[in-house]
């Protein structure tokens, strides 16, 4: 039972480069989301999706794109990496997207932009 | 607006003692859930315990219990008989029925001393 799988675990980018962080879940969860975690701060929501074909912005969406073509996958794209995007990124999912449903997290991707 | 406040940036506790981690929240939602997550130094986010706003009894999960005081808008995590492996960051989070996004506190770093 894989749960939520994120790849890669680590990534170093140069300013201006683009890349995609992958997230896949095998629990048939409707709700998927991306967070970033910076030192000394809680998690901040980047984008989320309540089902295939539906995405919306969170608290800090600038510089990131998402798509949800299948229930299982929710990739996060960095369009033109900036040092301010150095962070740990978490993908999380739940079923259903309701107030009593805990999020299940992937193990995170540590991204450094130089 | 929804908000989670964790007022203890760090705590030191002697092994085998009980520890209480504070969490207060603010929401205008009628139904909401409160969650605690543990983040060890390895980085993964581990779901610990959930309390619903309409739950009559405080939630318990093994050594974890949630001291829920709705009138005071507090949802403190109590860890009984602390162990060295409890050393980690602990995050309080809330999810309401207005938009289902998980709102996070800044976290408390707990260190268990042998």
Tab-separated table of N, CA and C in Angstrom, chain A residues 31 33 35 37 40-45 48 50 88 90 94 96-107 110, chain B residues 31-35 37 39 42-45 47 50 52-54 91 95-97 99-102 104-107:
chain	number	residue	atom	x	y	z
A	31	UNK	N	-9.501	14.521	-3.014
A	31	UNK	CA	-8.839	15.794	-2.707
A	31	UNK	C	-7.332	15.604	-2.698
A	33	UNK	N	-3.540	18.090	-2.720
A	33	UNK	CA	-3.050	19.444	-2.475
A	33	UNK	C	-1.535	19.459	-2.437
A	35	UNK	N	1.649	21.694	-0.606
A	35	UNK	CA	2.064	22.645	0.410
A	35	UNK	C	3.562	22.893	0.276
A	37	UNK	N	6.781	24.126	2.900
A	37	UNK	CA	7.144	24.336	4.297
A	37	UNK	C	8.494	25.017	4.356
A	40	UNK	N	10.710	27.406	10.333
A	40	UNK	CA	10.027	28.209	11.345
A	40	UNK	C	8.584	28.542	11.023
A	41	UNK	N	8.076	27.953	9.956
A	41	UNK	CA	6.699	28.259	9.574
A	41	UNK	C	5.903	26.977	9.438
A	42	UNK	N	4.612	27.127	9.544
A	42	UNK	CA	3.742	25.997	9.246
A	42	UNK	C	3.662	25.786	7.754
A	43	UNK	N	2.799	24.894	7.361
A	43	UNK	CA	2.638	24.600	5.942
A	43	UNK	C	1.739	25.640	5.287
A	44	UNK	N	2.105	26.001	4.071
A	44	UNK	CA	1.294	26.958	3.314
A	44	UNK	C	0.797	26.295	2.041
A	45	UNK	N	-0.478	26.467	1.783
A	45	UNK	CA	-1.124	25.807	0.660
A	45	UNK	C	-0.808	26.529	-0.643
A	48	UNK	N	-4.678	23.255	-4.867
A	48	UNK	CA	-5.401	22.066	-4.470
A	48	UNK	C	-6.384	21.659	-5.557
A	50	UNK	N	-10.129	19.219	-5.994
A	50	UNK	CA	-11.179	18.420	-5.351
A	50	UNK	C	-11.649	17.280	-6.253
A	88	UNK	N	10.702	22.929	1.265
A	88	UNK	CA	10.294	21.532	1.231
A	88	UNK	C	8.838	21.494	0.788
A	90	UNK	N	5.336	19.399	0.055
A	90	UNK	CA	4.571	18.226	0.431
A	90	UNK	C	3.311	18.132	-0.422
A	94	UNK	N	-6.804	13.485	0.606
A	94	UNK	CA	-7.823	12.981	1.528
A	94	UNK	C	-9.041	12.574	0.718
A	96	UNK	N	-13.194	11.986	1.825
A	96	UNK	CA	-13.487	13.030	0.845
A	96	UNK	C	-12.902	14.372	1.296
A	97	UNK	N	-13.088	15.430	0.562
A	97	UNK	CA	-12.575	16.744	0.975
A	97	UNK	C	-13.506	17.411	1.972
A	98	UNK	N	-13.645	16.810	3.139
A	98	UNK	CA	-14.548	17.330	4.161
A	98	UNK	C	-13.792	17.616	5.450
A	99	UNK	N	-14.466	18.314	6.359
A	99	UNK	CA	-13.778	18.860	7.529
A	99	UNK	C	-13.280	17.769	8.465
A	100	UNK	N	-13.851	16.563	8.372
A	100	UNK	CA	-13.446	15.513	9.307
A	100	UNK	C	-12.487	14.509	8.691
A	101	UNK	N	-11.892	14.870	7.581
A	101	UNK	CA	-11.036	13.944	6.859
A	101	UNK	C	-9.577	14.365	6.989
A	102	UNK	N	-8.730	13.553	7.616
A	102	UNK	CA	-7.318	13.939	7.750
A	102	UNK	C	-6.597	13.839	6.416
A	103	UNK	N	-5.573	14.645	6.261
A	103	UNK	CA	-4.734	14.574	5.081
A	103	UNK	C	-3.669	13.495	5.265
A	104	UNK	N	-3.383	12.806	4.171
A	104	UNK	CA	-2.301	11.837	4.115
A	104	UNK	C	-1.184	12.459	3.292
A	105	UNK	N	0.010	12.454	3.840
A	105	UNK	CA	1.122	13.172	3.223
A	105	UNK	C	2.109	12.239	2.535
A	106	UNK	N	2.696	12.754	1.458
A	106	UNK	CA	3.891	12.147	0.911
A	106	UNK	C	5.090	12.509	1.774
A	107	UNK	N	6.252	11.972	1.420
A	107	UNK	CA	7.446	12.180	2.236
A	107	UNK	C	8.178	13.481	1.943
A	110	UNK	N	12.636	18.052	-1.187
A	110	UNK	CA	13.462	19.179	-0.747
A	110	UNK	C	14.075	19.831	-1.973
B	31	UNK	N	-19.130	23.628	11.644
B	31	UNK	CA	-18.539	22.291	11.765
B	31	UNK	C	-17.081	22.373	11.343
B	32	UNK	N	-16.252	21.784	12.139
B	32	UNK	CA	-14.818	21.817	11.830
B	32	UNK	C	-14.124	20.657	12.521
B	33	UNK	N	-12.962	20.355	12.023
B	33	UNK	CA	-12.159	19.300	12.616
B	33	UNK	C	-10.807	19.848	13.025
B	34	UNK	N	-10.269	19.306	14.079
B	34	UNK	CA	-8.955	19.704	14.582
B	34	UNK	C	-8.034	18.494	14.515
B	35	UNK	N	-6.836	18.726	14.032
B	35	UNK	CA	-5.894	17.645	13.777
B	35	UNK	C	-4.548	17.991	14.415
B	37	UNK	N	-0.475	16.759	13.942
B	37	UNK	CA	0.496	16.013	13.147
B	37	UNK	C	1.854	16.097	13.830
B	39	UNK	N	6.000	15.767	13.088
B	39	UNK	CA	7.031	15.778	12.051
B	39	UNK	C	8.384	15.512	12.697
B	42	UNK	N	13.277	13.332	10.432
B	42	UNK	CA	13.352	12.737	9.098
B	42	UNK	C	12.443	13.448	8.095
B	43	UNK	N	11.490	14.250	8.586
B	43	UNK	CA	10.753	15.144	7.708
B	43	UNK	C	9.337	14.749	7.345
B	44	UNK	N	8.947	13.501	7.518
B	44	UNK	CA	7.594	13.141	7.090
B	44	UNK	C	6.555	13.699	8.049
B	45	UNK	N	5.350	13.866	7.559
B	45	UNK	CA	4.223	14.357	8.358
B	45	UNK	C	3.359	13.162	8.740
B	47	UNK	N	0.056	11.810	10.808
B	47	UNK	CA	-1.209	12.147	11.435
B	47	UNK	C	-1.319	11.438	12.782
B	50	UNK	N	-7.486	13.212	15.744
B	50	UNK	CA	-8.524	14.089	15.196
B	50	UNK	C	-9.628	14.311	16.242
B	52	UNK	N	-13.521	16.218	16.255
B	52	UNK	CA	-14.566	16.940	15.553
B	52	UNK	C	-15.241	17.946	16.464
B	53	UNK	N	-15.737	19.012	15.876
B	53	UNK	CA	-16.318	20.087	16.676
B	53	UNK	C	-17.569	19.642	17.419
B	54	UNK	N	-18.227	18.600	16.916
B	54	UNK	CA	-19.446	18.133	17.579
B	54	UNK	C	-19.230	16.901	18.440
B	91	UNK	N	2.426	19.868	14.931
B	91	UNK	CA	1.588	20.880	14.310
B	91	UNK	C	0.117	20.630	14.615
B	95	UNK	N	-9.639	22.136	9.905
B	95	UNK	CA	-10.319	22.086	8.616
B	95	UNK	C	-11.785	22.367	8.875
B	96	UNK	N	-12.338	23.382	8.181
B	96	UNK	CA	-13.711	23.779	8.416
B	96	UNK	C	-14.618	23.404	7.276
B	97	UNK	N	-15.917	23.565	7.484
B	97	UNK	CA	-16.865	23.168	6.455
B	97	UNK	C	-17.129	24.259	5.430
B	99	UNK	N	-14.606	25.767	3.448
B	99	UNK	CA	-13.819	25.545	2.241
B	99	UNK	C	-12.907	24.325	2.329
B	100	UNK	N	-12.886	23.638	3.426
B	100	UNK	CA	-12.177	22.370	3.617
B	100	UNK	C	-10.661	22.470	3.535
B	101	UNK	N	-10.118	23.677	3.479
B	101	UNK	CA	-8.662	23.773	3.455
B	101	UNK	C	-8.122	23.618	4.867
B	102	UNK	N	-6.982	22.975	4.962
B	102	UNK	CA	-6.364	22.746	6.264
B	102	UNK	C	-5.525	23.959	6.627
B	104	UNK	N	-2.909	25.705	9.281
B	104	UNK	CA	-1.853	25.174	10.145
B	104	UNK	C	-1.344	26.202	11.138
B	105	UNK	N	-0.970	25.706	12.312
B	105	UNK	CA	-0.194	26.506	13.240
B	105	UNK	C	1.274	26.472	12.862
B	106	UNK	N	2.067	27.270	13.568
B	106	UNK	CA	3.497	27.363	13.267
B	106	UNK	C	4.289	26.209	13.841
B	107	UNK	N	3.686	25.438	14.739
B	107	UNK	CA	4.343	24.258	15.276
B	107	UNK	C	5.036	24.482	16.600
